[in-house]
Coordinates of C-alpha atoms and ligand atoms in Angstrom, one line a residue:
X27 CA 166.0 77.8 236.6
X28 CA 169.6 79.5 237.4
X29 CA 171.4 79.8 234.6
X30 CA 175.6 78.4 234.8
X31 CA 177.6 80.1 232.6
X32 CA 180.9 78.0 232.1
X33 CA 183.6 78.5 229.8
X34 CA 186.8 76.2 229.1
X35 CA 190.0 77.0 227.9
X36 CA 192.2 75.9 224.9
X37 CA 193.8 72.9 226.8
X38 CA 190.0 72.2 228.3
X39 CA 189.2 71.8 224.2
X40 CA 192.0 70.5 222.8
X41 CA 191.6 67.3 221.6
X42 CA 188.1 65.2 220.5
X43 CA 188.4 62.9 223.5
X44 CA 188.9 66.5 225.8
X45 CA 185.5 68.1 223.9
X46 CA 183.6 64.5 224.8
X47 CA 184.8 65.2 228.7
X48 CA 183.5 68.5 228.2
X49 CA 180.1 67.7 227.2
X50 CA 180.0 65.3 229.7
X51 CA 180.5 68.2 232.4
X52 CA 178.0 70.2 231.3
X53 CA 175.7 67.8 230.2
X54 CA 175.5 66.6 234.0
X55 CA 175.5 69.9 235.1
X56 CA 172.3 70.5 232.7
X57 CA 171.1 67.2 234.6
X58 CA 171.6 68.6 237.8
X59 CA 168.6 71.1 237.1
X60 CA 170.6 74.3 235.4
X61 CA 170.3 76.0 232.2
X62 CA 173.8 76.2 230.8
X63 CA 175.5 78.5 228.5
X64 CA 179.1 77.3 227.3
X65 CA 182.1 79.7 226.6
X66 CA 184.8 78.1 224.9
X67 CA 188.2 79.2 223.3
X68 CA 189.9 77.7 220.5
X69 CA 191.6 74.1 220.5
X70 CA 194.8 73.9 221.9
X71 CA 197.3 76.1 220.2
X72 CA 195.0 77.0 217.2
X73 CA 195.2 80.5 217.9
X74 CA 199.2 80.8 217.9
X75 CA 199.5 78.8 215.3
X76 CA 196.9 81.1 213.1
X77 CA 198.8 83.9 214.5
X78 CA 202.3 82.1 212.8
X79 CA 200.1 81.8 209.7
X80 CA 199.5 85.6 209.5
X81 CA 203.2 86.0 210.4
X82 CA 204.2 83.7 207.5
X83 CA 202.4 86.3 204.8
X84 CA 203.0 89.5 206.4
X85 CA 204.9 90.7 209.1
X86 CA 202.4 92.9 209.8
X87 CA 198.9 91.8 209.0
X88 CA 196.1 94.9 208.9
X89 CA 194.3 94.0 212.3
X90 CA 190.9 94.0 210.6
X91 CA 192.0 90.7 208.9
X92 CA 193.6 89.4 211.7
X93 CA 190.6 89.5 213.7
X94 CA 188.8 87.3 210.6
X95 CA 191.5 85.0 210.7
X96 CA 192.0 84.7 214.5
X97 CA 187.8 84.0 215.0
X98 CA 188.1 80.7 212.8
X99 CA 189.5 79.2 215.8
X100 CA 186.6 79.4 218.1
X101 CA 184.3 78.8 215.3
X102 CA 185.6 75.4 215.4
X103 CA 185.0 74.1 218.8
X104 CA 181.9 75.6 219.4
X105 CA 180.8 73.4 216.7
X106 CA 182.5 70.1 217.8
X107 CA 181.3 70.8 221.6
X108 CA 177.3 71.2 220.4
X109 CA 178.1 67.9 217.8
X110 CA 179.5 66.4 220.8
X111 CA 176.8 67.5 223.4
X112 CA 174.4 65.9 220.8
X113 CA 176.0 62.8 219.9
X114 CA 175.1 62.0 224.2
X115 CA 171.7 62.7 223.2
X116 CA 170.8 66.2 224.5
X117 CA 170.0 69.3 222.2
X118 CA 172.2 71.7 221.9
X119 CA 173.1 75.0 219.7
X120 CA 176.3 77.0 218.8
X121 CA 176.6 80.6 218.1
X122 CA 179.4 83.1 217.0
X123 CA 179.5 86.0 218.7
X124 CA 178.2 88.1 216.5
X125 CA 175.8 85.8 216.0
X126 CA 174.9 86.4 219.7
X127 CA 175.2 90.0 220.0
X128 CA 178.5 90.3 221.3
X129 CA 178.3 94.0 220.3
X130 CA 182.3 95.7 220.3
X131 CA 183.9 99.1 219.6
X132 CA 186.1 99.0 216.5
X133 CA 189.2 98.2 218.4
X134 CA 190.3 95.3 216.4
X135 CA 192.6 92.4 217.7
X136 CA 191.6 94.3 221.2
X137 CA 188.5 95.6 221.1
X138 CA 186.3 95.9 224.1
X139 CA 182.4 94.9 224.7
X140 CA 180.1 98.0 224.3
X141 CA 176.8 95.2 224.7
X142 CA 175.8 92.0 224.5
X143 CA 172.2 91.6 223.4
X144 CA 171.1 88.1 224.8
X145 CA 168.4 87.7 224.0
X146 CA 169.2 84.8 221.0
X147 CA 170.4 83.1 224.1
X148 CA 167.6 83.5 226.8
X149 CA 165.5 81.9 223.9
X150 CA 167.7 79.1 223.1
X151 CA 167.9 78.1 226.9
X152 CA 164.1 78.3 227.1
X153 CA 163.4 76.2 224.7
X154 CA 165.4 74.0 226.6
X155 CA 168.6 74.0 224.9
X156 CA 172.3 74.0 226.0
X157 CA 174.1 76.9 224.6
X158 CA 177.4 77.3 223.0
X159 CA 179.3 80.3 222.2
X160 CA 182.5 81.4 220.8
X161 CA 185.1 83.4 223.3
X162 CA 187.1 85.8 222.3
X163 CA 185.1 87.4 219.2
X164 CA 182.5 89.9 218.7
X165 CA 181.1 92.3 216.3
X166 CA 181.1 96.3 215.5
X167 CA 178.1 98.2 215.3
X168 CA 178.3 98.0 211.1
X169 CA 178.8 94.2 211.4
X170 CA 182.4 93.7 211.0
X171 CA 184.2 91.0 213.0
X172 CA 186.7 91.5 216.0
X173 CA 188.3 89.8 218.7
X174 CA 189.1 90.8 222.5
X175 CA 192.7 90.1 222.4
X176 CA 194.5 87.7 223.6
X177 CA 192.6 85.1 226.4
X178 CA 189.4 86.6 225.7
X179 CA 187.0 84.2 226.4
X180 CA 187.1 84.7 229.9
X181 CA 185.7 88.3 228.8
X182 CA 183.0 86.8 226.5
X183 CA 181.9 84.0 229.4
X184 CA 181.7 86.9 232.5
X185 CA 179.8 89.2 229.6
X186 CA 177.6 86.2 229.0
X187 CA 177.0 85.5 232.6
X188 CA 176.3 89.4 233.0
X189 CA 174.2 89.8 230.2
X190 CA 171.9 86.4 230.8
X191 CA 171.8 87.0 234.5
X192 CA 173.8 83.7 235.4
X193 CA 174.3 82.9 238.9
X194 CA 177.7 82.2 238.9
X195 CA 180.4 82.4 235.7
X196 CA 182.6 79.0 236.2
X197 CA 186.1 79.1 234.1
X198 CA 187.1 76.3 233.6
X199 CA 190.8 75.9 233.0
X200 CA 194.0 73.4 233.4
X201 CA 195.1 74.1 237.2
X202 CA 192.4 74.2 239.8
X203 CA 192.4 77.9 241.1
X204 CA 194.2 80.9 241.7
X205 CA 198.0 80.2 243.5
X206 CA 200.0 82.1 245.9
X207 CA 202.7 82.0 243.1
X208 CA 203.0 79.9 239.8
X209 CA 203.2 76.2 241.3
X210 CA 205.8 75.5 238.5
X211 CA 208.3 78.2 240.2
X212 CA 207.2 77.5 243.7
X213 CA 206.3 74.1 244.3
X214 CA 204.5 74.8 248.0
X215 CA 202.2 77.7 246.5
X216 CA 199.1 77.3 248.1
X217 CA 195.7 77.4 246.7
X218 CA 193.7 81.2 247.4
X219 CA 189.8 79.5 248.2
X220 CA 188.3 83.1 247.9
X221 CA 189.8 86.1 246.8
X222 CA 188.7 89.7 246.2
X223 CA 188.2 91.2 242.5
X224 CA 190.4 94.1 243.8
X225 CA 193.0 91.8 244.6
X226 CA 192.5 89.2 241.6
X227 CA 192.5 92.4 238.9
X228 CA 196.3 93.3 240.7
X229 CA 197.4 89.7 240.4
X230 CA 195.8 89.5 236.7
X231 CA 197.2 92.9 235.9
X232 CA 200.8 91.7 237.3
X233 CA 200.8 88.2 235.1
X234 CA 198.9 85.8 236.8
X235 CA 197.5 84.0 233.9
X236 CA 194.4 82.0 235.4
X237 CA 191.9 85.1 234.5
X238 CA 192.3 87.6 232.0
X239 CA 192.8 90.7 233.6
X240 CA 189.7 92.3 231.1
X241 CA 187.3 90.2 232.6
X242 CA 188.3 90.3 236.2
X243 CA 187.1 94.2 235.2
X244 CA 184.0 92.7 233.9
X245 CA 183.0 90.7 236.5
X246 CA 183.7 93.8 239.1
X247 CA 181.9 96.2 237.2
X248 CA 178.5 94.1 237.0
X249 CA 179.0 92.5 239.8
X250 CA 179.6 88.6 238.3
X251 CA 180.8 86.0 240.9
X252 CA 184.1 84.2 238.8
X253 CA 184.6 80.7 240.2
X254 CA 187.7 79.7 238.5
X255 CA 188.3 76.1 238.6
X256 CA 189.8 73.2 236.5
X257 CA 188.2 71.2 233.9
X258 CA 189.8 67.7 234.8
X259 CA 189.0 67.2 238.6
X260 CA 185.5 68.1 240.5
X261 CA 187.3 70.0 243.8
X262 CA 186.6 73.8 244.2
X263 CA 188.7 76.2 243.0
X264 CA 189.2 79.7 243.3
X265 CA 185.6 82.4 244.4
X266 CA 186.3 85.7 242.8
X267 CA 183.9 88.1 244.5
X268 CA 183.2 91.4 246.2
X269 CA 184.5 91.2 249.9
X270 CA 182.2 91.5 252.6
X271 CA 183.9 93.0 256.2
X272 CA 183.1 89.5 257.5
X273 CA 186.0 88.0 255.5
X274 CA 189.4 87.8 257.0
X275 CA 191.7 89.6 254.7
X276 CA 195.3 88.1 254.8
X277 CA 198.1 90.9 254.5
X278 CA 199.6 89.0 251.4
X279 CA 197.2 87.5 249.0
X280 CA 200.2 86.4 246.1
X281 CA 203.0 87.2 244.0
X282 CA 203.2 87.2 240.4
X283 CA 205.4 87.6 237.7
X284 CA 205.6 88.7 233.9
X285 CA 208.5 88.2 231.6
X286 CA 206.6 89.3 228.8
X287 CA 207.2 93.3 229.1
X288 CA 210.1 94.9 227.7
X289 CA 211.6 98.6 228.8
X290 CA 212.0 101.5 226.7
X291 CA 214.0 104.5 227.5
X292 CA 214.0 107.5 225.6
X293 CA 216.7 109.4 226.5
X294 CA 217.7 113.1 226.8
X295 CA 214.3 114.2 226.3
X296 CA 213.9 118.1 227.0
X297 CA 212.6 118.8 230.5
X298 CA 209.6 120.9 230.4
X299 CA 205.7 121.1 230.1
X300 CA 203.9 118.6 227.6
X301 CA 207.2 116.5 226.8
X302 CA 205.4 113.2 228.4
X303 CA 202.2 114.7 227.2
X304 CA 203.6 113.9 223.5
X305 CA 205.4 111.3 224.3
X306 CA 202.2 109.1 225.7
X307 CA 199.6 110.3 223.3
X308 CA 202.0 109.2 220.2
X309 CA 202.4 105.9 222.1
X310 CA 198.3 105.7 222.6
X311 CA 198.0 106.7 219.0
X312 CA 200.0 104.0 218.1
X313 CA 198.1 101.4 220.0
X314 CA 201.0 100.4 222.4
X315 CA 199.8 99.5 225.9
X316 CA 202.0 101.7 228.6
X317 CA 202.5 100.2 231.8
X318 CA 204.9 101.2 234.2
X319 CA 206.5 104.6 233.9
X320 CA 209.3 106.4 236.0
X321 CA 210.7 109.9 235.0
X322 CA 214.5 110.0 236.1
X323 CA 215.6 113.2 237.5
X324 CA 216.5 116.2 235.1
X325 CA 220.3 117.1 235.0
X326 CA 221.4 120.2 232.9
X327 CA 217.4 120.2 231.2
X328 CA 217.0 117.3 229.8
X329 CA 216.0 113.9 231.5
X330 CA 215.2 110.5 230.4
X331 CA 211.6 108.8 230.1
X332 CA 211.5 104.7 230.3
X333 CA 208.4 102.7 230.4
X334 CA 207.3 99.1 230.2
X335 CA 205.3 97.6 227.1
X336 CA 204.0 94.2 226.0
X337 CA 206.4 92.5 223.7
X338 CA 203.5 92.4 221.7
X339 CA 203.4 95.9 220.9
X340 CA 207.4 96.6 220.6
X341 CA 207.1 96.6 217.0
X342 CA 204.9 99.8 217.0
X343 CA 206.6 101.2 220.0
X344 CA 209.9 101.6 218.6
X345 CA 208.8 103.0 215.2
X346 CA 206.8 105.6 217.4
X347 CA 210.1 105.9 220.0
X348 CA 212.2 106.7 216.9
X349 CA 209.1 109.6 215.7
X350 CA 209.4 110.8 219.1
X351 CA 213.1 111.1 219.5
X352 CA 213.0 113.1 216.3
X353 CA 210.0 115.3 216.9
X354 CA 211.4 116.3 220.6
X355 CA 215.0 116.3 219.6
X356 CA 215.9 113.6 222.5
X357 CA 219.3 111.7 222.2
X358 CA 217.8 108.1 221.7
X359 CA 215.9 105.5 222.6
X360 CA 216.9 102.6 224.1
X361 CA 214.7 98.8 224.4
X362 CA 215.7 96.2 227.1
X363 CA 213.7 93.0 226.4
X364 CA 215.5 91.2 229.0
X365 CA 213.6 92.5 232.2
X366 CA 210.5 90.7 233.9
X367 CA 208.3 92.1 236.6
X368 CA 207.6 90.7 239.9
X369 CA 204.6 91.6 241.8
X370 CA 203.3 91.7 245.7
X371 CA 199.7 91.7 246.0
X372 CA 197.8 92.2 249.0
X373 CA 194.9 94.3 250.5
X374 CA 196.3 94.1 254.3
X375 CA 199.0 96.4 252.7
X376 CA 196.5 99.7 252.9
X377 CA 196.9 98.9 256.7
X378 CA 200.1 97.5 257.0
X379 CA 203.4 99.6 256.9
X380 CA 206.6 98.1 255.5
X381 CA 205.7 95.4 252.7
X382 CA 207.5 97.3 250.7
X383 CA 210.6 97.8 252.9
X384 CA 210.2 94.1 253.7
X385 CA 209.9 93.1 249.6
X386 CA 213.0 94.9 249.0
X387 CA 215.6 93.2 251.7
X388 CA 213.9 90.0 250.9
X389 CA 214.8 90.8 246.5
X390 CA 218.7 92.1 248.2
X391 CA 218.8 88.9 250.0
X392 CA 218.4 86.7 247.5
X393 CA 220.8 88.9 245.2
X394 CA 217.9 90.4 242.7
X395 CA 219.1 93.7 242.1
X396 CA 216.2 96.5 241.4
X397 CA 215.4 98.4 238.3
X398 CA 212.1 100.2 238.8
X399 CA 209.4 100.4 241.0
X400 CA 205.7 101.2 241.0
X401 CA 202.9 100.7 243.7
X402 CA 199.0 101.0 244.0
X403 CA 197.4 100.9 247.2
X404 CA 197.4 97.2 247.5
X405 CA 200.4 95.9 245.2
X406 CA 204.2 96.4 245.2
X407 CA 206.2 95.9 241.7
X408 CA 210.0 95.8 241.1
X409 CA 211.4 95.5 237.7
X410 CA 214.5 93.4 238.1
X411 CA 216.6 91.2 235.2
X412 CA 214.5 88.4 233.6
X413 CA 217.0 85.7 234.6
X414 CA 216.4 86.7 238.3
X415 CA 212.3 86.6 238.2
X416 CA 212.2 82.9 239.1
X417 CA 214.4 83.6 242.4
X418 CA 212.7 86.7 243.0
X419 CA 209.4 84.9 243.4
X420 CA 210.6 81.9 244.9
X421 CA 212.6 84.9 247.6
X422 CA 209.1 87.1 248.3
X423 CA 206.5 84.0 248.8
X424 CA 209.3 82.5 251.2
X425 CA 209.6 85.8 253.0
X426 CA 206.3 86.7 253.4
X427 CA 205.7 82.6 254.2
X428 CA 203.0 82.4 251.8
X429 CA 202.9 78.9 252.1
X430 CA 200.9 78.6 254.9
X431 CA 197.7 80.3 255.4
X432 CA 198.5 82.4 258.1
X433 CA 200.8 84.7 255.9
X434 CA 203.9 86.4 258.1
X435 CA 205.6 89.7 258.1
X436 CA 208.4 90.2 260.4
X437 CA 209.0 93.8 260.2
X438 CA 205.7 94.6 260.2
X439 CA 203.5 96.2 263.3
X440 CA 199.6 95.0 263.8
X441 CA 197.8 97.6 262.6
X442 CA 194.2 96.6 263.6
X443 CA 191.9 94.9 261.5
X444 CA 191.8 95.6 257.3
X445 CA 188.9 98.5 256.8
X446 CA 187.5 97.1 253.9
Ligands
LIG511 N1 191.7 81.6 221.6 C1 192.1 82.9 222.1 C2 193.5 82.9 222.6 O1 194.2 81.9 222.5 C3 191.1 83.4 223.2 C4 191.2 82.6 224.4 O2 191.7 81.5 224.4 O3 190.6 83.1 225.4 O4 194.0 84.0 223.0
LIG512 MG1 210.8 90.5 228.7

């Protein structure tokens, strides 16, 4: 029998009448002739508001304990979605993640899946049963608990669907699929039916919020088709897959934004050998998450280092900026929280000359000036003011006409058909 994983977000969960719709769905999917396991997240806004909790008696809560408060959350709905499940008369059975094998290095509040032992599940669905489990939490080796940072369900349901074998990982979520853009800033953003994990780790990477960017990763490493979808309509949503040559590649897949980051500069730094080599490591040490980085030119031997981080993390990188500045006798450091991201994501770039050129008169147009910049081989990202992020997307999915399925680039020559 195949085996369904499915997983369902906060707002999927969030009330008792929302968990009853839920059991319904997988109940008739369990109907339909497949063994399903559930992945499901915590209700509603549990997880901020245990995060506010923490916040309320420490402003800086050990991370060992945050991950024991923080897996409370999804120990709750897992237990209201089997009571629910069984209250429409079918059997069904709720586990942690420990408790299914959710095996993690000790990275707590964002540690990463070293296994997932399944077997506690295989056994459960052969005997017929529907199985629950908790997203976002696992276990170290010596049994203490941690979580997969923030949105990590989506991580626990692809693992899930690795480990058991599953034909297909479903995440269920409040819109139905992946969007050119966020419909909320572009109202004609257009739904993406099928879309490559290369592409969908760049959009995830850039803030698209449907899929967490860690399980995006997952799912490409073990190969796990993601069919993202929502949880209060039956359509299709978006296929996350491995491209074949078959399938038409559009230039432009989407553009997404972040307002999240904030920009440190650390300035006057000395300019020679092993100054970002220090810099970086005490950042790493520190557990802050580097994103973007741009070098400025040296003038008269020194130079100045900025970068991007999560909000998140600006607590630890400033106390590490201010170690740094001391340790490499810089000037200062320097945090903008005010910037946002915006991102152009497509794998017709690799083939197509001038997205970027074409990305940049389309920001000037619209009056978005340009901070930084920083490319891969299929994505384009400007740092620009965090008041401006809205235009800027609404500027680039006009330009690059987005809206329609046959995506447009006016300064661009054909270049032949995508390679990949
Ligand atoms: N409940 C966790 C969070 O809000 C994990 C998740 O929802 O995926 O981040
Ligand atoms: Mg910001």
């Amino acid at each position: 029998m195949a085996i369904i994983v499915q997983k369902y977000g906060g707002t999927s969960v969030g009330t008792p009448d929302r968990i009853r719709a839920v059991a319904s769905r997988i109940v008739a999917a369990k109907e339909a002739g497949a063994s399903i396991v559930a992945v499901v997240s915590a209700m509603g806004d549990v997880t901020d508001e245990l995060v506010a909790l923490a916040a309320a008696v420490d402003p800086e809560p050990p991370e060992r304990e945050m991950d024991m408060l923080l897996a409370t959350g999804e120990q709750v709905s897992i237990a209201l979605l089997a009571m629910a499940i069984h209250a429409l008369g079918h059997e069904a059975i709720s586990f942690t993640g420990p408790q299914v094998g959710i095996v993690t290095d000790h990275g707590h509040t964002k540690a990463k899946i070293l296994e997932v032992r399944a077997d506690r599940v295989r056994d459960a669905l052969d005997a017929g049963r529907i199985v629950i489990v908790a997203g976002f939490q696992g276990t170290t080796a010596d049994g203490a608990i941690t979580t997969l940072g923030r949105g990590g369900s989506d991580t626990t349901a692809v693992a899930v669907a690795a480990g058991v074998g599953a034909a297909v990982c479903e995440i269920y979520t409040d819109v139905d699929g992946v969007y050119t853009a966020d419909p909320r800033v572009v109202p004609s953003a257009r739904k993406i039916d099928e879309i490559s994990y290369e592409e969908m780790l760049e959009l995830a990477a850039s803030g698209a919020g449907v899929l967490n960017l860690r399980s995006v990763e997952f799912a490409r490493n073990h190969g796990v088709a993601v069919h993202c979808r929502s949880s209060f309509t039956d359509a299709p949503g978006t296929l996350v897959k491995e491209v074949d040559g078959s399938m038409e590649q559009a230039i432009i897949s989407g553009v997404a934004y972040d307002a999240s980051e904030a920009k440190v500069t650390i300035r006057d730094v000395p300019d020679r050998p092993g100054v970002a080599a220090t810099v970086f490591t005490r950042m790493a040490d520190a557990n802050v998450n580097v994103d973007m980085i741009i070098q400025n030119v040296s003038e008269a031997g020194t130079t100045d280092i900025s970068f991007t981080v999560p909000e998140t993390d600006l607590t630890r990188a400033r106390r590490t900026a201010a170690a740094v500045v001391a340790e490499l006798c810089a000037r200062d450091f320097t945090v903008d929280e005010s910037i946002a991201k915006v991102s152009l994501v497509g794998a017709g770039m690799k083939t197509h000359p001038g997205v970027a050129a074409q990305m940049f008169r389309a920001l000037s147009d619209a009056g978005v000036n340009i901070d930084l910049i920083s490319t891969s081989t299929i994505r384009v990202t400007c740092v620009v003011d965090g008041d401006q992020v809205h235009t800027a997307v609404r500027a680039l999915h006009d330009s690059f006409g987005l809206e329609s399925a046959e995506v447009t680039t006016d300064s661009v020559p054909g270049c032949g058909e995508g390679e990949r």
